[in-house]
Tab-separated table of C-alpha atoms in Angstrom:
chain	number	residue	atom	x	y	z
V	1	UNK	CA	0.935	16.810	-18.961
V	2	UNK	CA	2.839	13.823	-17.551
V	3	UNK	CA	1.489	12.477	-14.201
V	4	UNK	CA	3.533	10.514	-11.538
V	5	UNK	CA	1.978	7.797	-9.751
V	6	UNK	CA	2.114	9.867	-6.639
V	7	UNK	CA	0.611	13.175	-8.494
V	8	UNK	CA	-2.477	11.314	-10.152
V	9	UNK	CA	-5.642	12.954	-8.813
V	10	UNK	CA	-8.063	10.677	-7.210
V	11	UNK	CA	-11.074	11.841	-9.439
V	12	UNK	CA	-9.028	11.011	-12.507
V	13	UNK	CA	-8.391	7.540	-11.276
V	14	UNK	CA	-11.702	6.847	-10.115
V	15	UNK	CA	-12.825	7.762	-13.683
V	16	UNK	CA	-10.344	5.554	-15.000
V	17	UNK	CA	-10.924	2.481	-12.928
V	18	UNK	CA	-14.288	1.470	-14.712
V	19	UNK	CA	-12.119	0.805	-17.895
V	20	UNK	CA	-11.201	-2.735	-18.106
V	21	UNK	CA	-9.780	-2.918	-21.798
V	22	UNK	CA	-6.495	-3.196	-23.547
V	23	UNK	CA	-7.194	-0.094	-25.674
V	24	UNK	CA	-5.224	3.027	-25.267
V	25	UNK	CA	-6.356	5.091	-22.327
V	26	UNK	CA	-6.277	8.779	-22.522
V	27	UNK	CA	-6.143	10.639	-19.371
V	28	UNK	CA	-7.890	14.146	-18.869
V	29	UNK	CA	-6.561	15.209	-15.238
V	30	UNK	CA	-8.937	16.501	-12.788
V	31	UNK	CA	-7.672	19.221	-10.299
V	32	UNK	CA	-4.673	17.369	-8.539
V	33	UNK	CA	-4.965	16.358	-4.960
V	34	UNK	CA	-1.837	17.672	-2.895
V	35	UNK	CA	-0.155	14.489	-1.619
V	36	UNK	CA	0.824	14.081	1.866
V	37	UNK	CA	4.331	15.260	2.470
V	38	UNK	CA	6.690	13.246	4.878
V	39	UNK	CA	9.441	15.609	4.783
V	40	UNK	CA	11.651	15.076	7.852
V	41	UNK	CA	9.778	12.003	8.843
V	42	UNK	CA	12.085	9.275	9.991
V	43	UNK	CA	11.680	5.556	10.085
V	44	UNK	CA	13.601	4.068	13.163
V	45	UNK	CA	14.029	0.689	14.326
V	46	UNK	CA	13.357	0.256	18.004
V	47	UNK	CA	15.042	-2.502	20.092
V	48	UNK	CA	12.517	-3.321	22.954
V	49	UNK	CA	15.134	-4.543	25.627
V	50	UNK	CA	12.804	-4.841	28.616
V	51	UNK	CA	9.223	-4.477	29.846
V	52	UNK	CA	9.566	-0.815	30.964
V	53	UNK	CA	10.698	0.204	27.499
V	54	UNK	CA	7.708	-1.664	25.929
V	55	UNK	CA	5.413	-0.053	28.541
V	56	UNK	CA	6.766	3.361	27.659
V	57	UNK	CA	6.515	2.825	23.806
V	58	UNK	CA	2.821	1.759	24.205
V	59	UNK	CA	1.864	4.472	26.585
V	60	UNK	CA	3.092	7.193	24.056
V	61	UNK	CA	2.245	5.853	20.630
V	62	UNK	CA	-0.766	7.592	20.423
V	63	UNK	CA	0.355	11.119	21.370
V	64	UNK	CA	3.476	10.650	19.123
V	65	UNK	CA	1.311	9.492	16.320
V	66	UNK	CA	3.509	6.415	15.382
V	67	UNK	CA	3.205	4.744	12.194
V	68	UNK	CA	4.220	1.163	12.809
V	69	UNK	CA	5.744	-0.194	9.534
V	70	UNK	CA	6.422	-3.728	11.417
V	71	UNK	CA	4.597	-4.627	14.548
V	72	UNK	CA	7.036	-7.222	16.341
V	73	UNK	CA	6.255	-5.102	19.444
V	74	UNK	CA	7.511	-7.523	22.341
V	75	UNK	CA	10.309	-7.542	24.697
V	76	UNK	CA	13.359	-8.964	22.959
V	77	UNK	CA	11.831	-7.763	19.492
V	78	UNK	CA	12.384	-5.082	17.363
V	79	UNK	CA	9.757	-2.585	15.274
V	80	UNK	CA	9.830	-0.074	12.730
V	81	UNK	CA	8.090	2.959	13.253
V	82	UNK	CA	7.717	6.337	11.335
V	83	UNK	CA	7.921	9.298	13.409
V	84	UNK	CA	7.054	12.840	12.319
V	85	UNK	CA	9.661	15.623	12.873
V	86	UNK	CA	7.459	17.511	15.392
V	87	UNK	CA	7.432	14.503	17.707
V	88	UNK	CA	10.886	13.379	17.193
V	89	UNK	CA	12.441	15.212	20.423
V	90	UNK	CA	9.687	13.776	22.677
V	91	UNK	CA	10.418	10.275	21.200
V	92	UNK	CA	14.022	10.837	22.180
V	93	UNK	CA	13.009	11.782	25.467
V	94	UNK	CA	11.862	8.175	26.119
V	95	UNK	CA	15.492	6.906	26.008
V	96	UNK	CA	14.652	3.767	24.053
V	97	UNK	CA	17.179	1.932	21.907
V	98	UNK	CA	16.923	2.749	18.365
V	99	UNK	CA	18.654	3.302	15.103
V	100	UNK	CA	17.576	5.267	12.206
V	101	UNK	CA	16.715	3.284	8.976
V	102	UNK	CA	15.382	6.080	6.646
V	103	UNK	CA	16.493	9.672	7.737
V	104	UNK	CA	14.182	11.520	5.452
V	105	UNK	CA	11.047	9.336	4.152
V	106	UNK	CA	10.077	12.198	1.536
V	107	UNK	CA	13.127	11.875	-0.228
V	108	UNK	CA	12.976	8.189	-0.276
V	109	UNK	CA	9.304	8.832	-1.905
V	110	UNK	CA	10.703	11.387	-4.400
V	111	UNK	CA	13.611	9.101	-5.237
V	112	UNK	CA	10.964	6.259	-6.022
V	113	UNK	CA	8.903	8.743	-8.055
V	114	UNK	CA	11.747	10.024	-10.171
V	115	UNK	CA	12.925	6.585	-11.027
V	116	UNK	CA	9.396	5.653	-11.807
V	117	UNK	CA	8.733	8.558	-13.996
V	118	UNK	CA	11.470	7.879	-16.053
V	119	UNK	CA	10.384	4.327	-16.428
V	120	UNK	CA	6.680	5.422	-17.326
V	121	UNK	CA	7.863	7.879	-19.904
V	122	UNK	CA	9.466	4.968	-21.681
V	123	UNK	CA	6.528	2.634	-21.145
V	124	UNK	CA	4.136	5.302	-22.626
V	125	UNK	CA	6.633	5.736	-25.448
V	126	UNK	CA	6.395	2.145	-26.402
V	127	UNK	CA	2.732	1.977	-26.054
V	128	UNK	CA	2.392	4.870	-28.696
V	129	UNK	CA	5.128	3.376	-30.841
V	130	UNK	CA	2.734	0.098	-30.999
V	131	UNK	CA	-0.271	2.195	-31.741
V	132	UNK	CA	-2.101	-0.597	-33.688
V	133	UNK	CA	-1.420	-3.192	-30.976
V	134	UNK	CA	-1.373	-0.999	-27.650
V	135	UNK	CA	-1.709	-4.137	-25.542
V	136	UNK	CA	1.668	-5.564	-26.652
V	137	UNK	CA	3.370	-3.459	-23.650
V	138	UNK	CA	1.356	-5.159	-21.167
V	139	UNK	CA	2.684	-8.792	-22.103
V	140	UNK	CA	6.422	-8.141	-22.353
V	141	UNK	CA	9.081	-8.228	-19.529
V	142	UNK	CA	9.457	-4.598	-19.551
V	143	UNK	CA	6.234	-4.609	-17.633
V	144	UNK	CA	8.106	-5.767	-14.629
V	145	UNK	CA	10.677	-2.934	-14.679
V	146	UNK	CA	8.532	-0.385	-12.863
V	147	UNK	CA	5.538	0.244	-10.846
V	148	UNK	CA	2.090	1.180	-12.563
V	149	UNK	CA	-1.136	3.116	-12.044
V	150	UNK	CA	-4.295	1.510	-11.102
V	151	UNK	CA	-5.847	1.517	-14.539
V	152	UNK	CA	-2.756	0.127	-16.189
V	153	UNK	CA	-2.981	-2.642	-13.776
V	154	UNK	CA	-6.773	-3.306	-14.739
V	155	UNK	CA	-5.483	-3.073	-18.464
V	156	UNK	CA	-2.695	-5.577	-17.716
V	157	UNK	CA	-5.347	-8.052	-16.539
V	158	UNK	CA	-7.735	-7.889	-19.448
V	159	UNK	CA	-4.780	-8.072	-21.909
V	160	UNK	CA	-3.520	-11.394	-20.310
V	161	UNK	CA	-6.936	-12.658	-20.565
V	162	UNK	CA	-7.598	-11.780	-24.295
V	163	UNK	CA	-3.924	-12.923	-25.109
V	164	UNK	CA	-4.274	-16.315	-23.780
V	165	UNK	CA	-7.933	-17.171	-23.813
V	166	UNK	CA	-7.622	-20.952	-23.826
V	167	UNK	CA	-6.057	-20.868	-20.179
V	168	UNK	CA	-7.212	-17.553	-18.451
V	169	UNK	CA	-10.506	-16.049	-17.874
V	170	UNK	CA	-11.639	-12.960	-15.695
V	171	UNK	CA	-13.401	-13.126	-12.312
V	172	UNK	CA	-14.009	-10.301	-9.435
V	173	UNK	CA	-14.343	-11.391	-5.822
V	174	UNK	CA	-16.513	-8.323	-5.259
V	175	UNK	CA	-16.626	-4.774	-4.902
V	176	UNK	CA	-14.646	-2.671	-2.632
V	177	UNK	CA	-15.988	-0.081	-0.240
V	178	UNK	CA	-15.818	2.590	-3.050
V	179	UNK	CA	-17.430	0.122	-5.565
V	180	UNK	CA	-14.205	-0.821	-7.378
V	181	UNK	CA	-13.873	-4.612	-8.458
V	182	UNK	CA	-11.582	-6.869	-6.740
V	183	UNK	CA	-10.358	-8.059	-10.319
V	184	UNK	CA	-8.568	-10.952	-10.930
V	185	UNK	CA	-7.352	-13.554	-13.410
V	186	UNK	CA	-8.116	-17.439	-13.296
V	187	UNK	CA	-5.697	-19.656	-14.845
V	188	UNK	CA	-5.699	-23.343	-15.373
V	189	UNK	CA	-8.485	-26.074	-15.021
V	190	UNK	CA	-7.418	-28.238	-12.377
V	191	UNK	CA	-9.646	-29.681	-9.502
V	192	UNK	CA	-7.481	-28.289	-6.800
V	193	UNK	CA	-8.070	-24.579	-6.282
V	194	UNK	CA	-4.945	-22.007	-5.368
V	195	UNK	CA	-6.033	-18.426	-4.373
V	196	UNK	CA	-3.694	-15.703	-3.631
V	197	UNK	CA	-3.678	-11.768	-3.720
V	198	UNK	CA	-1.325	-9.058	-3.217
V	199	UNK	CA	-1.898	-5.422	-2.046
V	200	UNK	CA	-4.201	-6.072	1.228
V	201	UNK	CA	-2.138	-3.266	2.633
V	202	UNK	CA	-2.350	-0.492	0.184
V	203	UNK	CA	1.333	0.785	0.574
V	204	UNK	CA	2.842	-2.488	-0.340
V	205	UNK	CA	3.500	-2.079	-4.262
V	206	UNK	CA	5.988	-4.766	-4.492
V	207	UNK	CA	3.410	-6.995	-3.891
V	208	UNK	CA	1.185	-6.210	-6.652
V	209	UNK	CA	3.923	-6.881	-9.155
V	210	UNK	CA	5.167	-10.206	-7.481
V	211	UNK	CA	1.499	-11.323	-7.784
V	212	UNK	CA	1.371	-10.597	-11.405
V	213	UNK	CA	4.897	-11.904	-12.084
V	214	UNK	CA	3.775	-15.253	-10.606
V	215	UNK	CA	0.649	-15.120	-13.161
V	216	UNK	CA	3.010	-14.404	-15.793
V	217	UNK	CA	5.054	-17.561	-15.046
V	218	UNK	CA	1.847	-19.494	-15.323
V	219	UNK	CA	0.629	-18.153	-18.435
V	220	UNK	CA	3.922	-18.088	-20.474
V	221	UNK	CA	5.389	-21.137	-19.124
V	222	UNK	CA	6.295	-23.853	-21.812
V	223	UNK	CA	8.132	-26.628	-19.670
V	224	UNK	CA	6.052	-29.669	-18.730
V	225	UNK	CA	6.246	-28.569	-14.941
V	226	UNK	CA	3.987	-25.625	-15.845
V	227	UNK	CA	1.686	-27.622	-17.977
V	228	UNK	CA	1.308	-30.069	-15.086
V	229	UNK	CA	0.348	-27.470	-12.772
V	230	UNK	CA	-2.379	-26.179	-14.965
V	231	UNK	CA	-4.022	-29.477	-15.015
V	232	UNK	CA	-3.673	-30.171	-11.439
V	233	UNK	CA	-4.735	-26.650	-10.195
V	234	UNK	CA	-6.917	-23.692	-10.912
V	235	UNK	CA	-5.332	-20.412	-10.102
V	236	UNK	CA	-7.389	-17.381	-8.660
V	237	UNK	CA	-5.054	-14.390	-8.656
V	238	UNK	CA	-6.007	-10.952	-7.535
V	239	UNK	CA	-3.231	-8.540	-7.832
V	240	UNK	CA	-5.067	-5.626	-5.925
V	241	UNK	CA	-7.071	-6.780	-3.198
V	242	UNK	CA	-7.593	-3.428	-1.715
V	243	UNK	CA	-8.142	-1.227	-4.778
V	244	UNK	CA	-9.341	1.953	-2.824
V	245	UNK	CA	-6.308	1.969	-0.654
V	246	UNK	CA	-3.990	1.309	-3.517
V	247	UNK	CA	-5.558	4.368	-5.250
V	248	UNK	CA	-4.973	6.548	-2.098
V	249	UNK	CA	-1.360	5.678	-2.088
V	250	UNK	CA	-1.134	6.809	-5.919
V	251	UNK	CA	-3.133	9.994	-5.433
V	252	UNK	CA	-2.712	11.648	-2.114
V	253	UNK	CA	-0.962	9.190	0.808
V	254	UNK	CA	1.839	6.974	-0.424
V	255	UNK	CA	1.877	5.374	3.171
V	256	UNK	CA	-1.628	4.740	3.457
V	257	UNK	CA	-2.242	1.003	4.634
V	258	UNK	CA	-5.772	0.521	5.255
V	259	UNK	CA	-9.031	0.553	2.891
V	260	UNK	CA	-11.082	3.790	2.268
V	261	UNK	CA	-13.751	3.291	5.076
V	262	UNK	CA	-14.268	6.196	7.206
V	263	UNK	CA	-14.084	5.358	10.968
V	264	UNK	CA	-14.333	7.849	13.935
V	265	UNK	CA	-13.009	10.639	11.614
V	266	UNK	CA	-9.984	8.647	10.266
V	267	UNK	CA	-9.559	6.824	6.911
V	268	UNK	CA	-9.517	3.007	6.666
V	269	UNK	CA	-10.012	-0.275	8.336
V	270	UNK	CA	-7.199	-2.693	8.436
V	271	UNK	CA	-8.644	-5.421	6.413
V	272	UNK	CA	-6.157	-7.804	7.606
V	273	UNK	CA	-7.461	-7.471	11.271
V	274	UNK	CA	-11.004	-7.587	10.136
V	275	UNK	CA	-11.532	-11.459	9.149
V	276	UNK	CA	-13.795	-13.498	11.714
V	277	UNK	CA	-11.322	-15.943	12.848
V	278	UNK	CA	-9.914	-14.704	16.251
V	279	UNK	CA	-11.463	-11.279	15.588
V	280	UNK	CA	-11.146	-9.015	18.763
V	281	UNK	CA	-8.325	-10.876	20.376
V	282	UNK	CA	-4.913	-9.154	21.100
V	283	UNK	CA	-2.968	-8.185	18.125
V	284	UNK	CA	-5.201	-5.688	16.615
V	285	UNK	CA	-6.198	-1.975	17.602
V	286	UNK	CA	-9.519	-0.484	18.844
V	287	UNK	CA	-8.340	2.880	17.644
V	288	UNK	CA	-9.916	3.865	14.285
V	289	UNK	CA	-6.909	6.158	13.755
V	290	UNK	CA	-4.316	3.303	14.161
V	291	UNK	CA	-2.957	1.635	11.067
V	292	UNK	CA	-4.049	-1.777	12.408
V	293	UNK	CA	-7.559	-0.688	13.369
V	294	UNK	CA	-9.671	-4.142	13.360
V	295	UNK	CA	-13.030	-2.260	12.493
V	296	UNK	CA	-16.293	-2.131	14.438
V	297	UNK	CA	-17.075	-5.735	13.740
V	298	UNK	CA	-15.518	-8.845	11.860
V	299	UNK	CA	-16.168	-8.430	8.122
V	300	UNK	CA	-17.214	-4.609	8.411
V	301	UNK	CA	-14.868	-4.322	5.494
V	302	UNK	CA	-16.198	-5.427	2.350
V	303	UNK	CA	-12.863	-6.164	0.821
V	304	UNK	CA	-12.181	-9.042	3.281
V	305	UNK	CA	-15.633	-10.403	3.378
V	306	UNK	CA	-15.624	-10.559	-0.470
V	307	UNK	CA	-12.430	-12.770	-0.355
V	308	UNK	CA	-13.939	-14.899	2.529
V	309	UNK	CA	-17.056	-15.548	0.763
V	310	UNK	CA	-15.281	-16.288	-2.551
V	311	UNK	CA	-12.853	-18.772	-0.531
V	312	UNK	CA	-15.970	-20.466	0.780
V	313	UNK	CA	-17.456	-20.946	-2.655
V	314	UNK	CA	-14.625	-23.036	-3.965
V	315	UNK	CA	-14.100	-26.695	-3.280
V	316	UNK	CA	-10.682	-28.176	-2.648
V	317	UNK	CA	-8.688	-25.140	-1.872
V	318	UNK	CA	-5.207	-26.493	-1.705
V	319	UNK	CA	-3.380	-23.149	-1.198
V	320	UNK	CA	-4.216	-19.623	-0.004
V	321	UNK	CA	-1.462	-16.949	0.082
V	322	UNK	CA	-1.858	-13.462	1.232
V	323	UNK	CA	1.169	-11.621	0.062
V	324	UNK	CA	2.644	-8.758	1.888
V	325	UNK	CA	5.836	-6.598	2.340
V	326	UNK	CA	8.032	-6.097	4.025
V	327	UNK	CA	10.224	-8.388	6.570
V	328	UNK	CA	11.232	-11.502	4.349
V	329	UNK	CA	8.752	-13.987	6.107
V	330	UNK	CA	6.760	-17.111	5.009
V	331	UNK	CA	4.164	-17.813	7.824
V	332	UNK	CA	1.348	-20.067	8.730
V	333	UNK	CA	-1.302	-19.832	11.272
V	334	UNK	CA	-2.047	-19.155	13.812
V	335	UNK	CA	-1.802	-15.281	14.334
V	336	UNK	CA	-4.584	-14.941	16.986
V	337	UNK	CA	-3.029	-17.750	19.213
V	338	UNK	CA	0.299	-18.834	20.530
V	339	UNK	CA	-0.636	-22.435	20.223
V	340	UNK	CA	-0.280	-23.568	16.637
V	341	UNK	CA	-2.727	-25.810	14.550
V	342	UNK	CA	-2.241	-29.601	15.319
V	343	UNK	CA	-0.592	-30.101	11.814
V	344	UNK	CA	1.768	-27.436	12.246
V	345	UNK	CA	4.893	-29.546	12.790
V	346	UNK	CA	3.924	-32.390	10.593
V	347	UNK	CA	2.703	-30.251	7.431
V	348	UNK	CA	2.486	-26.407	7.743
V	349	UNK	CA	6.012	-25.699	9.109
V	350	UNK	CA	7.970	-28.090	6.612
V	351	UNK	CA	6.057	-26.676	3.727
V	352	UNK	CA	6.761	-23.240	4.902
V	353	UNK	CA	10.673	-23.899	5.521
V	354	UNK	CA	10.764	-25.900	2.188
V	355	UNK	CA	9.323	-22.741	0.393
V	356	UNK	CA	12.010	-20.536	2.133
V	357	UNK	CA	14.855	-22.742	1.269
V	358	UNK	CA	13.823	-22.829	-2.434
V	359	UNK	CA	13.633	-19.109	-2.388
V	360	UNK	CA	17.000	-18.866	-0.884
V	361	UNK	CA	18.349	-20.861	-3.714
V	362	UNK	CA	17.719	-18.505	-6.252
V	363	UNK	CA	19.461	-15.283	-5.022
V	364	UNK	CA	20.672	-16.300	-1.545
V	365	UNK	CA	17.882	-13.825	0.135
V	366	UNK	CA	17.049	-15.458	3.532
V	367	UNK	CA	13.230	-15.724	4.552
V	368	UNK	CA	12.224	-16.787	7.895
V	369	UNK	CA	9.395	-19.226	8.110
V	370	UNK	CA	7.252	-20.165	11.246
V	371	UNK	CA	3.533	-19.683	12.697
V	372	UNK	CA	2.434	-15.720	12.700
V	373	UNK	CA	2.090	-15.618	16.374
V	374	UNK	CA	5.621	-16.879	17.220
V	375	UNK	CA	7.441	-15.674	14.467
V	376	UNK	CA	6.531	-12.000	14.511
V	377	UNK	CA	3.624	-11.078	16.782
V	378	UNK	CA	-0.117	-11.588	17.714
V	379	UNK	CA	-2.260	-10.795	14.771
V	380	UNK	CA	-5.901	-11.351	15.295
V	381	UNK	CA	-8.505	-11.382	12.549
V	382	UNK	CA	-5.879	-11.819	9.859
V	383	UNK	CA	-6.735	-13.674	6.511
V	384	UNK	CA	-4.594	-16.976	6.876
V	385	UNK	CA	-6.100	-17.855	10.297
V	386	UNK	CA	-9.645	-17.285	8.629
V	387	UNK	CA	-8.583	-19.649	5.563
V	388	UNK	CA	-7.357	-22.356	8.018
V	389	UNK	CA	-10.542	-22.182	9.560
V	390	UNK	CA	-12.761	-22.961	6.503
V	391	UNK	CA	-10.579	-25.931	5.516
V	392	UNK	CA	-7.786	-24.398	3.257
V	393	UNK	CA	-5.142	-27.011	3.311
V	394	UNK	CA	-2.030	-24.546	3.432
V	395	UNK	CA	-2.655	-20.925	4.270
V	396	UNK	CA	0.296	-18.586	4.235
V	397	UNK	CA	0.972	-15.017	5.143
V	398	UNK	CA	3.879	-13.743	3.139
V	399	UNK	CA	6.323	-10.880	3.713
V	400	UNK	CA	8.262	-10.070	0.847
V	401	UNK	CA	11.451	-7.900	0.570
V	402	UNK	CA	13.282	-6.159	2.246
V	403	UNK	CA	14.074	-5.891	5.832
V	404	UNK	CA	13.785	-2.344	6.117
V	405	UNK	CA	16.604	-0.589	4.116
V	406	UNK	CA	13.679	0.565	1.716
V	407	UNK	CA	10.734	-0.740	3.683
V	408	UNK	CA	7.668	0.014	1.510
V	409	UNK	CA	9.419	1.853	-1.210
V	410	UNK	CA	11.356	-1.138	-2.476
V	411	UNK	CA	13.112	-0.001	-5.837
V	412	UNK	CA	11.616	-1.188	-8.966
V	413	UNK	CA	15.004	-2.835	-9.772
V	414	UNK	CA	13.981	-5.753	-7.243
V	415	UNK	CA	10.693	-6.519	-8.834
V	416	UNK	CA	12.077	-9.200	-11.081
V	417	UNK	CA	14.668	-10.654	-8.522
V	418	UNK	CA	11.640	-10.635	-6.049
V	419	UNK	CA	9.406	-12.448	-8.668
V	420	UNK	CA	11.899	-15.194	-9.655
V	421	UNK	CA	12.857	-16.220	-6.109
V	422	UNK	CA	9.078	-16.538	-4.913
V	423	UNK	CA	8.166	-18.212	-8.118
V	424	UNK	CA	10.862	-20.749	-6.984
V	425	UNK	CA	8.955	-20.956	-3.585
V	426	UNK	CA	5.701	-21.315	-4.994
V	427	UNK	CA	6.909	-24.271	-7.150
V	428	UNK	CA	8.256	-26.058	-4.088
V	429	UNK	CA	4.846	-25.766	-2.498
V	430	UNK	CA	2.900	-26.821	-5.582
V	431	UNK	CA	5.388	-29.829	-6.088
V	432	UNK	CA	4.724	-30.829	-2.300
V	433	UNK	CA	1.099	-30.207	-1.383
V	434	UNK	CA	0.189	-33.726	-1.783
V	435	UNK	CA	-2.815	-33.376	-3.874
C-alpha cells in the first residue's frame, strides 16, 4: 500500500526514525491515524486599520480559535489567520477589513498531497530500479522535485555523508522531546563556524528542502568560490530542527507548528518563543493552546535548549540562520526590543539588505530586510536574539516564499527556485562577513 505524506501513521514513522542508513527501507504500516481535516477552513488576510479593530481581533482570538499564519498584529499591519467554518460568521460580525487568501485550506492540502504522491511514486520507482545502489536517488537533482518523509530525510543525510566523506560528517545537536535526533551534516574545515537549520516550525516544509539545497551546493560545488568557503568556514546544517513536530505534520495534522510537548491539554511549545533572550517579553503567548505559546519557562523545550548549547560549544560562530516560511523576509535582532543592537546600521542591516538584493537578482523575487521587531512584530524568546546575545557575529531570521498565495503549502515546483535564490543570498553573506 502506497502512503502519502499526510497518511503515514505516527507509529510507523517513529519506528522508521531510528534508521539512519542509505539502504532501502521497507515500510510496514501501523494502523493509520486519521489526519485533521481543514475542510471549509479559510485563510484570510486582515488589514488592521485602527486600535478598535486591533482590540476586537485580540479580544475574540481565543473564542474564534484563530490560527495565526503571520503575526504582524499591529495598527497599520496585516495578518493572515486560519478560521474554521463554524466560527466564520462570528468573525464576519466583527466588521474587520479582510480578504480571503485561501477559500478552502483542505483543498490546498489535498492538491499538495496529490502532486507529491505522483512525485513519490516516481521516486520509489527510481529507488527500486537502482536496487544495487539505492542511495543514488538521494544525491540526484530529482530529490528537490518534491517533498519527502521524515525517514527519507534521515537517509538523505546519511547518503551525503557516505558519498562525500572527505568534506562531510554527521552530528546531532541533541534529542527532541520524543527522543528523535536533531540530525545534521557538517561540511568544510574552516576556523569560522556557520550554523543554520530549517523546520523549527513544523509545517514549514519548504525550509527543510531549501536547507538541504544549500548543503547540496556546498557538497557538489566545483568552482573556486565554494572551495574557498569550505576552507574559511565549517558549516553545521540541520534540515529538521523540530523532528517531532515535523512527524506530526506528516501523520495527523499538516498545520501543526510547535513541538510535541503537552502543555495544559494542548500539544506543543513554540520553540521559537522559548529561547532565553527576552523570554517573557511581549511577542509570545502565555496560552498553552496558542501557536506562539512560549512554554512555562525559557528553554523548557529541549529542541531550543539543544541548539543553544550547540551554538555555545562552537568558537567563532560567524553566521547563524533560522530559516522559516512564509513572508519573504531577511531579518536581524532584535525581536524582543524596538531598539536594534548598536551595530545594526553599520553591520547587520547592510548585510541583510545586500543578501536580499542578491536574492532578487536571481528570480526577481523581493524580500524585505530589517530588524525583527520593526519589520514584522515583537517576537520575544526567538533564536536569532539568543544567538546575538551569545556572540554570534550575524544572526538571521529568514522567512522564505511566498507572501500568502499558498502559505505553508508552497508547491514543490518552487523548491529549486527558492533554493537557487537563497543560495545567492547565502553566498553574498559569506563573501561579506569580514572574517
